[in-house]
PDB file of C-alpha atoms in Angstrom:
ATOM      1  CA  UNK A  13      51.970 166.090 128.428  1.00  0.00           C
ATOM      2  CA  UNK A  14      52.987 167.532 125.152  1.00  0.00           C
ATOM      3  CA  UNK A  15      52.168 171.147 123.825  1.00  0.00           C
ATOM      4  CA  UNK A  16      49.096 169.445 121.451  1.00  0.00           C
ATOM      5  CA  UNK A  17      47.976 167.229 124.145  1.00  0.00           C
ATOM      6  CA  UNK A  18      44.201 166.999 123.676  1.00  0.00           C
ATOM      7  CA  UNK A  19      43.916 168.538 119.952  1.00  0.00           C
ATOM      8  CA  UNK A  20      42.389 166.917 117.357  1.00  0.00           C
ATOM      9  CA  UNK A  21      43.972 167.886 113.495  1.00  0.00           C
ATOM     10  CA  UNK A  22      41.705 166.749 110.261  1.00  0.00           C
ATOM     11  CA  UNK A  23      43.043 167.611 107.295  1.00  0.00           C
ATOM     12  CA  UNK A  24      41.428 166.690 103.670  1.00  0.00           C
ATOM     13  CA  UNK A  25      43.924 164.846 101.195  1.00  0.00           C
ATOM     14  CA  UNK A  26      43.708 165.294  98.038  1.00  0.00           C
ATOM     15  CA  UNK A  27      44.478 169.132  96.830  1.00  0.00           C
ATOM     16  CA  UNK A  28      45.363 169.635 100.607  1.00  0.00           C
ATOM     17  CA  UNK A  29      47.638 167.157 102.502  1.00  0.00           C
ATOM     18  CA  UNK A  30      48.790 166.352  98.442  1.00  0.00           C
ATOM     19  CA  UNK A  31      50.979 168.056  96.485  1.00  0.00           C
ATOM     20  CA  UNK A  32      49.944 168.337  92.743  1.00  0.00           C
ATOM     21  CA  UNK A  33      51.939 165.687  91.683  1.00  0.00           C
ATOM     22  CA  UNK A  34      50.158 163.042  94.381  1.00  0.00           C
ATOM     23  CA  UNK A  35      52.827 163.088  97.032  1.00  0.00           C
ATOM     24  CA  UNK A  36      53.241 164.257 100.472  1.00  0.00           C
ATOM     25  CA  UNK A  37      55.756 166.619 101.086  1.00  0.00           C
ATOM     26  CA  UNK A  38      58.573 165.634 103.379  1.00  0.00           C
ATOM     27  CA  UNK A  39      57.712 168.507 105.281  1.00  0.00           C
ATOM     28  CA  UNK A  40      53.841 168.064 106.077  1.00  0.00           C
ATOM     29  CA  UNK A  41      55.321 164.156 107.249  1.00  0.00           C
ATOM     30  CA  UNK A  42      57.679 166.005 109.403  1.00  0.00           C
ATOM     31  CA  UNK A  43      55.266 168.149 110.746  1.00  0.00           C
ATOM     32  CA  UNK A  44      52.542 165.212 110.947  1.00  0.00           C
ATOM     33  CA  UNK A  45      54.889 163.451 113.797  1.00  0.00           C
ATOM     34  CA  UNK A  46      56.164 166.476 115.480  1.00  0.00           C
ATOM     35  CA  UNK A  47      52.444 167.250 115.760  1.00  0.00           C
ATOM     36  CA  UNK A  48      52.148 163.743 117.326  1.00  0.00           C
ATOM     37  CA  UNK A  49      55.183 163.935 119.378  1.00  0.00           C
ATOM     38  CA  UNK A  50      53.395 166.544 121.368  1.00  0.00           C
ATOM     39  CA  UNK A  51      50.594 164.831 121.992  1.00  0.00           C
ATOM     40  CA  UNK A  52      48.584 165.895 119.608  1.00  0.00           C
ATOM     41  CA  UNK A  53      46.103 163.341 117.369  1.00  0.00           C
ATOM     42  CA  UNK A  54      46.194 163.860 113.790  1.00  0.00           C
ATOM     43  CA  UNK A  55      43.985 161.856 111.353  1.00  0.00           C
ATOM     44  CA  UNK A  56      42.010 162.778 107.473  1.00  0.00           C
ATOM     45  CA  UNK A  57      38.493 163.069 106.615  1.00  0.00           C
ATOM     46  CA  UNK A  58      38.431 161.487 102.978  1.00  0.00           C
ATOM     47  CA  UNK A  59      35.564 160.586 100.722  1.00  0.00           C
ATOM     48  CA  UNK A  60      37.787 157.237 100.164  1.00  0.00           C
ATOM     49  CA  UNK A  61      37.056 153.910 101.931  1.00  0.00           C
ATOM     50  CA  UNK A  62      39.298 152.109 104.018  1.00  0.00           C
ATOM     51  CA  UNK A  63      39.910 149.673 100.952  1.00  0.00           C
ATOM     52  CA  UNK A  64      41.554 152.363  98.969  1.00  0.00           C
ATOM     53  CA  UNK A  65      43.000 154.477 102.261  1.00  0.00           C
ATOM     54  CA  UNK A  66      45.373 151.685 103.594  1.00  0.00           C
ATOM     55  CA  UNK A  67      48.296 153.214 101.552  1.00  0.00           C
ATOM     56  CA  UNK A  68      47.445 156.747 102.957  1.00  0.00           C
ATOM     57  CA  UNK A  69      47.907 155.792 106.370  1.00  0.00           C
ATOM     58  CA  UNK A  70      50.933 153.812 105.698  1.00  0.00           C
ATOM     59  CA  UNK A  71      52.565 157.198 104.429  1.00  0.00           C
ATOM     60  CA  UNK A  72      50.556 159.736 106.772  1.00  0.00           C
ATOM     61  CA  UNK A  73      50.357 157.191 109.971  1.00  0.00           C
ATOM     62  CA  UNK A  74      47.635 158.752 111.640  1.00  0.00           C
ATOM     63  CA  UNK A  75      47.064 158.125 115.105  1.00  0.00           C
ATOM     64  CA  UNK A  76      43.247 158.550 115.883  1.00  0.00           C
ATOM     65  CA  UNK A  77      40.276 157.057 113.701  1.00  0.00           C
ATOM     66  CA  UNK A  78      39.997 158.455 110.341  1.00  0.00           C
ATOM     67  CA  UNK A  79      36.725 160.152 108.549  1.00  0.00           C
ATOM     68  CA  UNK A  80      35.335 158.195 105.278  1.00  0.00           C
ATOM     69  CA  UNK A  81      32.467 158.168 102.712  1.00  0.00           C
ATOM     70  CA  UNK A  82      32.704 161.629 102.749  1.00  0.00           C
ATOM     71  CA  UNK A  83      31.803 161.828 106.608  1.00  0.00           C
ATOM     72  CA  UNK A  84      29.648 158.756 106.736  1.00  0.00           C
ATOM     73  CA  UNK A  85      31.406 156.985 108.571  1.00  0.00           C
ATOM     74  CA  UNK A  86      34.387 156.597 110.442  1.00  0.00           C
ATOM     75  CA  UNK A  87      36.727 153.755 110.631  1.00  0.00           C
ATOM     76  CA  UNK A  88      39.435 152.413 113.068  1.00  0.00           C
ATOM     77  CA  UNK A  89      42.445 151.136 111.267  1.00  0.00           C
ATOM     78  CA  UNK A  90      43.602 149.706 114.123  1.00  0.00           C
ATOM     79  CA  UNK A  91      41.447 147.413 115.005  1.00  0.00           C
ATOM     80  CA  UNK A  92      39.749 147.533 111.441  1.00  0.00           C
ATOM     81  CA  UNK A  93      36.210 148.244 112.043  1.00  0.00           C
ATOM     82  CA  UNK A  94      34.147 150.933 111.175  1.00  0.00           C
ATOM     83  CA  UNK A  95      33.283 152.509 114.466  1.00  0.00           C
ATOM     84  CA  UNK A  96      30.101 153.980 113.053  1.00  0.00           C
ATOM     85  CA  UNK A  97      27.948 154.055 109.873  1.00  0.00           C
ATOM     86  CA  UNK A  98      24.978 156.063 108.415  1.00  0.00           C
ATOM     87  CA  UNK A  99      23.270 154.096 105.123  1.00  0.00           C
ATOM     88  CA  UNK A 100      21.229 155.805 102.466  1.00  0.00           C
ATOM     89  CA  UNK A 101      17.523 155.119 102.891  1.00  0.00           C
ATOM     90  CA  UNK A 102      16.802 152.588  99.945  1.00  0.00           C
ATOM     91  CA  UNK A 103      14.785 154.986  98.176  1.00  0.00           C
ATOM     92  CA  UNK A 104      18.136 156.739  96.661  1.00  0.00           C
ATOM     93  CA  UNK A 105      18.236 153.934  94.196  1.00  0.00           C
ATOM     94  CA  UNK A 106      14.899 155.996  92.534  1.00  0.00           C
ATOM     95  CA  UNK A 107      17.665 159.387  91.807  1.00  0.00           C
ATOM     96  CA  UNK A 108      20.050 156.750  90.229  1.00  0.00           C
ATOM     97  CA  UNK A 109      17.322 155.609  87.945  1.00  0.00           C
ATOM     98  CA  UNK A 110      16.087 159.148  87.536  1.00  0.00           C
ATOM     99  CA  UNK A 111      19.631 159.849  86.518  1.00  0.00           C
ATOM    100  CA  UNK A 112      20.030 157.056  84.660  1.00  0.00           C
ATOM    101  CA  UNK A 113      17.481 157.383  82.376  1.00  0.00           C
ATOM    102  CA  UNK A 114      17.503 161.235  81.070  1.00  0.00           C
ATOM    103  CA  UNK A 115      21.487 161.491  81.661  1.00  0.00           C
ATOM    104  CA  UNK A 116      22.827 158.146  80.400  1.00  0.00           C
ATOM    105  CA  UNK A 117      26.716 159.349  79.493  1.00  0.00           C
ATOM    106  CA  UNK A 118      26.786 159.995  83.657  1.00  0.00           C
ATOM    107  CA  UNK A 119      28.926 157.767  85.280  1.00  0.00           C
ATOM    108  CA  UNK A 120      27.358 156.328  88.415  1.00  0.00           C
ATOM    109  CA  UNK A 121      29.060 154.549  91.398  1.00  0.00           C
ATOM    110  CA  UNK A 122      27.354 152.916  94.267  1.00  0.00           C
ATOM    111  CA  UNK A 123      29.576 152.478  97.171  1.00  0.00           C
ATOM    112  CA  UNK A 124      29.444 150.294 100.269  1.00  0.00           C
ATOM    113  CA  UNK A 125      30.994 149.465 103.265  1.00  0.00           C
ATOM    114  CA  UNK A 126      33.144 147.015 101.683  1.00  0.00           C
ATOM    115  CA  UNK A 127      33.255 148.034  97.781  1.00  0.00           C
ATOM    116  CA  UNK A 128      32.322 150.098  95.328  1.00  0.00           C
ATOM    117  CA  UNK A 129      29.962 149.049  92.451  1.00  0.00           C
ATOM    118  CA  UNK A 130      30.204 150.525  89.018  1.00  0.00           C
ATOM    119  CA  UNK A 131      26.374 151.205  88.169  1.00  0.00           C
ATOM    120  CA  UNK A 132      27.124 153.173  84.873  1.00  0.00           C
ATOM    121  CA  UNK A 133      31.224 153.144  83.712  1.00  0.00           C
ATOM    122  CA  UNK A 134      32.756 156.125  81.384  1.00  0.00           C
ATOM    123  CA  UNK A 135      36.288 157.581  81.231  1.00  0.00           C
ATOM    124  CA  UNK A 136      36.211 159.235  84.473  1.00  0.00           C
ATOM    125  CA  UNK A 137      34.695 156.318  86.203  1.00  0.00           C
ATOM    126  CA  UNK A 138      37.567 154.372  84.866  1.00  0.00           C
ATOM    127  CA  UNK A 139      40.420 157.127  85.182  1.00  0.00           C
ATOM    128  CA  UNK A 140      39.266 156.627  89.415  1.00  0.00           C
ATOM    129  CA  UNK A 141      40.109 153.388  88.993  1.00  0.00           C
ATOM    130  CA  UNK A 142      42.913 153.756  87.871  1.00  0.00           C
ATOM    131  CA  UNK A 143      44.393 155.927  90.278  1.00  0.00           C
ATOM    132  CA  UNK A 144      42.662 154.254  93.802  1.00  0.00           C
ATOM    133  CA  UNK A 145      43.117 150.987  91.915  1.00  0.00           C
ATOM    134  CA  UNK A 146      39.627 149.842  92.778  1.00  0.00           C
ATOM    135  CA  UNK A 147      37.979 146.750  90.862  1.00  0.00           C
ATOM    136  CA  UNK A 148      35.309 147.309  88.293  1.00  0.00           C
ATOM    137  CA  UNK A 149      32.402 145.705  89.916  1.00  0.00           C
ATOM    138  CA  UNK A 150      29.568 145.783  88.294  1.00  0.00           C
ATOM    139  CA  UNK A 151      26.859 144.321  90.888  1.00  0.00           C
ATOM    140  CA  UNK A 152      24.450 142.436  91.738  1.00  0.00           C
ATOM    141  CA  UNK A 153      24.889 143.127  95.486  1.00  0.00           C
ATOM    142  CA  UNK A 154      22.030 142.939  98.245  1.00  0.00           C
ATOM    143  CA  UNK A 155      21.228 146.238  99.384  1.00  0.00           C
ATOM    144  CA  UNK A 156      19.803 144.072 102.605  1.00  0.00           C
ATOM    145  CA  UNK A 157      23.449 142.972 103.159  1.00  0.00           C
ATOM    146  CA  UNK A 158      25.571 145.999 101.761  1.00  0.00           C
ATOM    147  CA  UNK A 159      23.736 148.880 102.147  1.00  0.00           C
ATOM    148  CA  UNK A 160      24.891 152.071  99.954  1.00  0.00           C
ATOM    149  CA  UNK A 161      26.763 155.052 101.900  1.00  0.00           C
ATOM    150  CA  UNK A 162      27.260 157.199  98.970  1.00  0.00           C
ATOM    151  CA  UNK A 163      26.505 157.518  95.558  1.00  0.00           C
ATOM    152  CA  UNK A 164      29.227 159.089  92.828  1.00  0.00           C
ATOM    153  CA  UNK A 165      28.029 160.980  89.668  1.00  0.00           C
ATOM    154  CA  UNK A 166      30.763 162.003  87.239  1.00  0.00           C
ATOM    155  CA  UNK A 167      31.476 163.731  84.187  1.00  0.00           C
ATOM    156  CA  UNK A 168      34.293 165.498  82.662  1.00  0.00           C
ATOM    157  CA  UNK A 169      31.948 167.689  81.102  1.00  0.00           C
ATOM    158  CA  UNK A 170      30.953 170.765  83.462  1.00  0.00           C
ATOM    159  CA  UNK A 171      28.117 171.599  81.399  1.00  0.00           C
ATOM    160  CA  UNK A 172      26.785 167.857  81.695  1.00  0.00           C
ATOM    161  CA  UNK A 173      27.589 168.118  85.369  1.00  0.00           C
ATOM    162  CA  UNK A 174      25.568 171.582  85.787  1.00  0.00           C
ATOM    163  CA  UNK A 175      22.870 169.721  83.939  1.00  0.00           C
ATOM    164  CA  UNK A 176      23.072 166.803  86.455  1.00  0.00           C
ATOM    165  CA  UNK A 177      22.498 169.027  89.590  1.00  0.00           C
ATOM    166  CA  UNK A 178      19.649 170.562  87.955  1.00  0.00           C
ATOM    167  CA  UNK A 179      18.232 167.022  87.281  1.00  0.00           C
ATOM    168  CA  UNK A 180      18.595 166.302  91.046  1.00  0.00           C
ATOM    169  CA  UNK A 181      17.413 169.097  92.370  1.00  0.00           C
ATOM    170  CA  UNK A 182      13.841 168.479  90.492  1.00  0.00           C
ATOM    171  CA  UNK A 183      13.518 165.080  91.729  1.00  0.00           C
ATOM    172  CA  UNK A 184      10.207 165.166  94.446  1.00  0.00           C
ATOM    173  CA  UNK A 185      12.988 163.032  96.625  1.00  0.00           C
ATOM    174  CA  UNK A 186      15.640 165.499  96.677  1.00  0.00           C
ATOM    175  CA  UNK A 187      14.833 167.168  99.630  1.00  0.00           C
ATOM    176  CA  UNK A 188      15.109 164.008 101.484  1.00  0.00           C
ATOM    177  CA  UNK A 189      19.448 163.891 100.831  1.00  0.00           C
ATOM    178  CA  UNK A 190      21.961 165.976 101.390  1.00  0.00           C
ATOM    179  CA  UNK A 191      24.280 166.516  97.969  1.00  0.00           C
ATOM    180  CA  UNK A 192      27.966 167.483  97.624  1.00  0.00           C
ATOM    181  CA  UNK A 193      30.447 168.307  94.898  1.00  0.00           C
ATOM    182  CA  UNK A 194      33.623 166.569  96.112  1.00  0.00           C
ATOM    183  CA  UNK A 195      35.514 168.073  92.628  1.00  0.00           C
ATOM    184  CA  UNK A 196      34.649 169.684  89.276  1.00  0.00           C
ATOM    185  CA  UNK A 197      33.983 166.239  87.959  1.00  0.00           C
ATOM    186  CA  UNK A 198      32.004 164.158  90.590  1.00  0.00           C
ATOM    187  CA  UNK A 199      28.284 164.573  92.815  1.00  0.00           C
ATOM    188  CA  UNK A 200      27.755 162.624  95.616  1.00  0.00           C
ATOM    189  CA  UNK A 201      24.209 161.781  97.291  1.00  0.00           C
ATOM    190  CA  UNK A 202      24.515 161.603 100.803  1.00  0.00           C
ATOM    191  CA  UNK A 203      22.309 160.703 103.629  1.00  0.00           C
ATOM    192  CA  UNK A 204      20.557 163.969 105.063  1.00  0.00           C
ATOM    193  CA  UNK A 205      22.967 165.247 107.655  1.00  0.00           C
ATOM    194  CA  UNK A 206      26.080 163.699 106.348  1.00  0.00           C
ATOM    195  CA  UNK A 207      29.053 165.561 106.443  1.00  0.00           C
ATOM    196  CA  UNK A 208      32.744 165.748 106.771  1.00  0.00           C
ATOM    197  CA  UNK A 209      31.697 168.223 109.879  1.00  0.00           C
ATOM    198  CA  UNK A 210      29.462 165.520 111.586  1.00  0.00           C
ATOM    199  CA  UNK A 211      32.748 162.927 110.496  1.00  0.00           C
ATOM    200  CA  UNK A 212      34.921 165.787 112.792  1.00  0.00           C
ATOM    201  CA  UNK A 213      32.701 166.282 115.488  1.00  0.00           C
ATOM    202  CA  UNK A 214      31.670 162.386 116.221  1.00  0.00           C
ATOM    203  CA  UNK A 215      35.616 161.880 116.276  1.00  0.00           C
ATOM    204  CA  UNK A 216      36.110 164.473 118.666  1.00  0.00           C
ATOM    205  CA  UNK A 217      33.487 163.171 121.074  1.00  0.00           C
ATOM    206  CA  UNK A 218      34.789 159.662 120.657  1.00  0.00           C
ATOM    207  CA  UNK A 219      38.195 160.610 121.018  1.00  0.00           C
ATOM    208  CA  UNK A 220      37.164 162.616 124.314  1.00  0.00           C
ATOM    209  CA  UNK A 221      38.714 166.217 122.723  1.00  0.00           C
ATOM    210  CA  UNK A 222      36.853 169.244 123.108  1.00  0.00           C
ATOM    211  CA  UNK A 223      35.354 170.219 119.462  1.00  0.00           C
ATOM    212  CA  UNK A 224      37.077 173.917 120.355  1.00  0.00           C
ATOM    213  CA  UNK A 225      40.252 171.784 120.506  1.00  0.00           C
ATOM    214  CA  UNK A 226      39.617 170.371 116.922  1.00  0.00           C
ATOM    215  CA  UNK A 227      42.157 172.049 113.401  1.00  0.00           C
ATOM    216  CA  UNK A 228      40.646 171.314 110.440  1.00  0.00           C
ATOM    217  CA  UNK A 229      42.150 172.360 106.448  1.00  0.00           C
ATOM    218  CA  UNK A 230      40.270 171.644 103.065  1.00  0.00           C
ATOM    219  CA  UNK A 231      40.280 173.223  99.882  1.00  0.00           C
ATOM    220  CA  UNK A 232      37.143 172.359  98.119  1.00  0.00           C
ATOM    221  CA  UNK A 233      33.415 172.420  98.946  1.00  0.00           C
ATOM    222  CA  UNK A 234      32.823 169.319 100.609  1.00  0.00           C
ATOM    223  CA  UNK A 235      35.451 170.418 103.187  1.00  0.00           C
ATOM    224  CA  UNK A 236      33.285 173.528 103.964  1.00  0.00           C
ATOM    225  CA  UNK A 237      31.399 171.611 106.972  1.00  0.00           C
ATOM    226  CA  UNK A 238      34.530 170.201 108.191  1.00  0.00           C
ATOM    227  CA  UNK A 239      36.547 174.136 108.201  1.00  0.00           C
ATOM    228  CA  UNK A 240      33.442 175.177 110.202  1.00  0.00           C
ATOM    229  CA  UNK A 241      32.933 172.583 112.650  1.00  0.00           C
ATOM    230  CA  UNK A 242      36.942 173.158 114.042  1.00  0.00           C
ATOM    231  CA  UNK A 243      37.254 175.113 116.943  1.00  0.00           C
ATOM    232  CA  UNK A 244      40.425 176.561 114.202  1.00  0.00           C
ATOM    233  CA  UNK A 245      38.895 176.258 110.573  1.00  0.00           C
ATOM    234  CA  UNK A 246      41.669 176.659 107.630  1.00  0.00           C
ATOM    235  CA  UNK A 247      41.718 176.665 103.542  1.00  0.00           C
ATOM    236  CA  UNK A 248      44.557 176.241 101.693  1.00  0.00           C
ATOM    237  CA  UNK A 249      45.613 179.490  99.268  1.00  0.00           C
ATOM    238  CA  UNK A 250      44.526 177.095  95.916  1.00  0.00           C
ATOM    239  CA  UNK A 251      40.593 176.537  98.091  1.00  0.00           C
ATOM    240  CA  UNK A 252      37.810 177.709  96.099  1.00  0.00           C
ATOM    241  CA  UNK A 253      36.275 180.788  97.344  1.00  0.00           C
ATOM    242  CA  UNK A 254      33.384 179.297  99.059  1.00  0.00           C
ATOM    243  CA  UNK A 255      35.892 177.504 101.675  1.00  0.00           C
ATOM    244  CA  UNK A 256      38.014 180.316 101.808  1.00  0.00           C
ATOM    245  CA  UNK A 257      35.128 182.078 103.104  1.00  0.00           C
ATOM    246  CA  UNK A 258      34.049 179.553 105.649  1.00  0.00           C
ATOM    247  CA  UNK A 259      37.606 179.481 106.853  1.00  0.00           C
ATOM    248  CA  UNK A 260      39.052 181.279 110.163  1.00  0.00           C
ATOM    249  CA  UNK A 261      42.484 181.441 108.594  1.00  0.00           C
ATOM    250  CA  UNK A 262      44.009 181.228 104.982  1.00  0.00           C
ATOM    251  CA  UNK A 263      47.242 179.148 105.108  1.00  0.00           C
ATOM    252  CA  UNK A 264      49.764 178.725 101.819  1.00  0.00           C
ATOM    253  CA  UNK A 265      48.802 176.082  98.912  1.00  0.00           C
ATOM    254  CA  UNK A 266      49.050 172.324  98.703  1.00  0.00           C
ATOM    255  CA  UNK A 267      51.761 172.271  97.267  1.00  0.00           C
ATOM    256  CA  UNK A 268      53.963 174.765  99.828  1.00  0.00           C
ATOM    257  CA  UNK A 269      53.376 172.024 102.958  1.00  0.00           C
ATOM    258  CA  UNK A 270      50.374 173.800 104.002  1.00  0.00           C
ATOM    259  CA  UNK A 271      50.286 170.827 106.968  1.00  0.00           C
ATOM    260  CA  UNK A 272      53.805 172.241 108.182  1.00  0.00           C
ATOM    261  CA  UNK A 273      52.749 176.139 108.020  1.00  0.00           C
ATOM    262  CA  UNK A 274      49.835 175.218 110.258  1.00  0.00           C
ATOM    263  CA  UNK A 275      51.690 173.691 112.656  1.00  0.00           C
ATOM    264  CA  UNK A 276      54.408 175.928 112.774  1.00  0.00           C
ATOM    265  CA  UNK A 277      51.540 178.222 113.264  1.00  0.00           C
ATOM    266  CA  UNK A 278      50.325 176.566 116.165  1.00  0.00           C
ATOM    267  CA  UNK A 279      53.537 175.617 117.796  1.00  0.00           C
ATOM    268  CA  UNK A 280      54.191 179.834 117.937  1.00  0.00           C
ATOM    269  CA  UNK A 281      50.777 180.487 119.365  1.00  0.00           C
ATOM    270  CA  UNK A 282      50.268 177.656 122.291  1.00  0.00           C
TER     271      UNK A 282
END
């Protein structure tokens, strides 16, 4: 029985377990398998899907399920199968066409449990591409066969995107999905309930760990549900304020090993 025996660690990737520059510091790694060396199960919460997470775990090597979609789902890489996922109703196709029509410069992604479908393209659309090195698919898929766990607005323009939340928020349907800004430049739909903290708790319970025995870090505002679902909820110094606030303890930036300081913190207080 090691010192983390029967803890749970989530941490959010990018502008958390990252650096700036897209790496993982040698130190977080180091800390990553001392943390597993005791026992202890350590794992991300991503809006990614497995597709586009393979390389993560080859550099992170988590040892416990990881969170995806943003929390809707959850996905053994193991075994590789999804050990649970939670569609959109169908009628979230009628915000995209909403969307669509009075905001056509928005980008628009559709994603599935197997890909991700390029509704609407523009830069940003294409600059995620480039960096996840996804396809550009443009459809037709069967929403009978692939049903849609998340939809992606984006826009570099914050003003457009301010306008785009507005826009949603007047649709009749709104009310009936839960919406999250995953960075400056994308929106997500999300089925009602969805959430990086459901994504931590339904690990914990399948991974038999007390939720008070769950760590959590983020640093933007779809890591807010995750930071107050841990029994031990941390931002990251560069967090917004909103997660800051939500968080039991402020830990240093990305791009100091914030992984490491937390467990060093941990290994001095167990």
């Amino acid at each position: 029985m090691g010192k983390f025996s029967g803890m749970l660690f989530c941490t959010d990737l990018d502008g958390t377990l990252y650096s700036d520059d897209k790496t993982v510091s040698k130190e977080n790694l180091d800390a990553i398998e001392y943390f597993k060396s005791e026992g202890g199960l350590f794992t991300f919460i991503t809006g990614r899907v497995p597709k586009t997470s393979v390389h993560i775990c080859d550099t992170v090597k988590p040892n416990a399920p990881f969170g995806c979609f943003n929390g809707g789902a959850v996905y053994d890489l193991t075994d590789e199968k999804y050990l649970y996922t939670i569609p959109l109703p169908k009628d979230a196709m009628e915000l995209v066409d909403f969307v669509d029509r009075n905001l056509p410069e928005i980008g628009i992604q559709l994603t599935t449990a197997k890909d991700s479908y390029f509704f609407k393209d523009n830069p940003v659309m294409a600059r995620f591409r480039n960096i996840t090195g996804i396809p550009l698919l443009t459809g037709p898929f069967d929403e009978d066969k692939e049903p849609v766990l998340r939809i992606v607005f984006a826009h570099a323009d914050g003003d457009k995107m301010d306008e785009l939340i507005r826009l949603l928020d007047s649709h009749p349907k709104a009310e009936c999905f839960d919406f999250i800004r995953s960075e400056k430049v994308y929106y997500e739909i999300l089925p009602k309930g969805v959430s990086k903290g459901l994504a931590l708790i339904k690990m914990a319970e399948l991974l038999g760990i007390d939720p008070k025995n769950t760590i959590a870090v983020g640093d933007y505002n779809n890591d807010i549900s995750m930071i107050k679902a841990a029994g031990l909820g941390f931002a990251v110094e560069n967090a917004v304020e909103e997660a800051k606030a939500a968080a039991d303890l402020i830990t240093v930036s990305n791009n100091e090993s914030a992984i490491a300081a937390i467990v060093s913190y941990l290994d001095n207080i167990i």
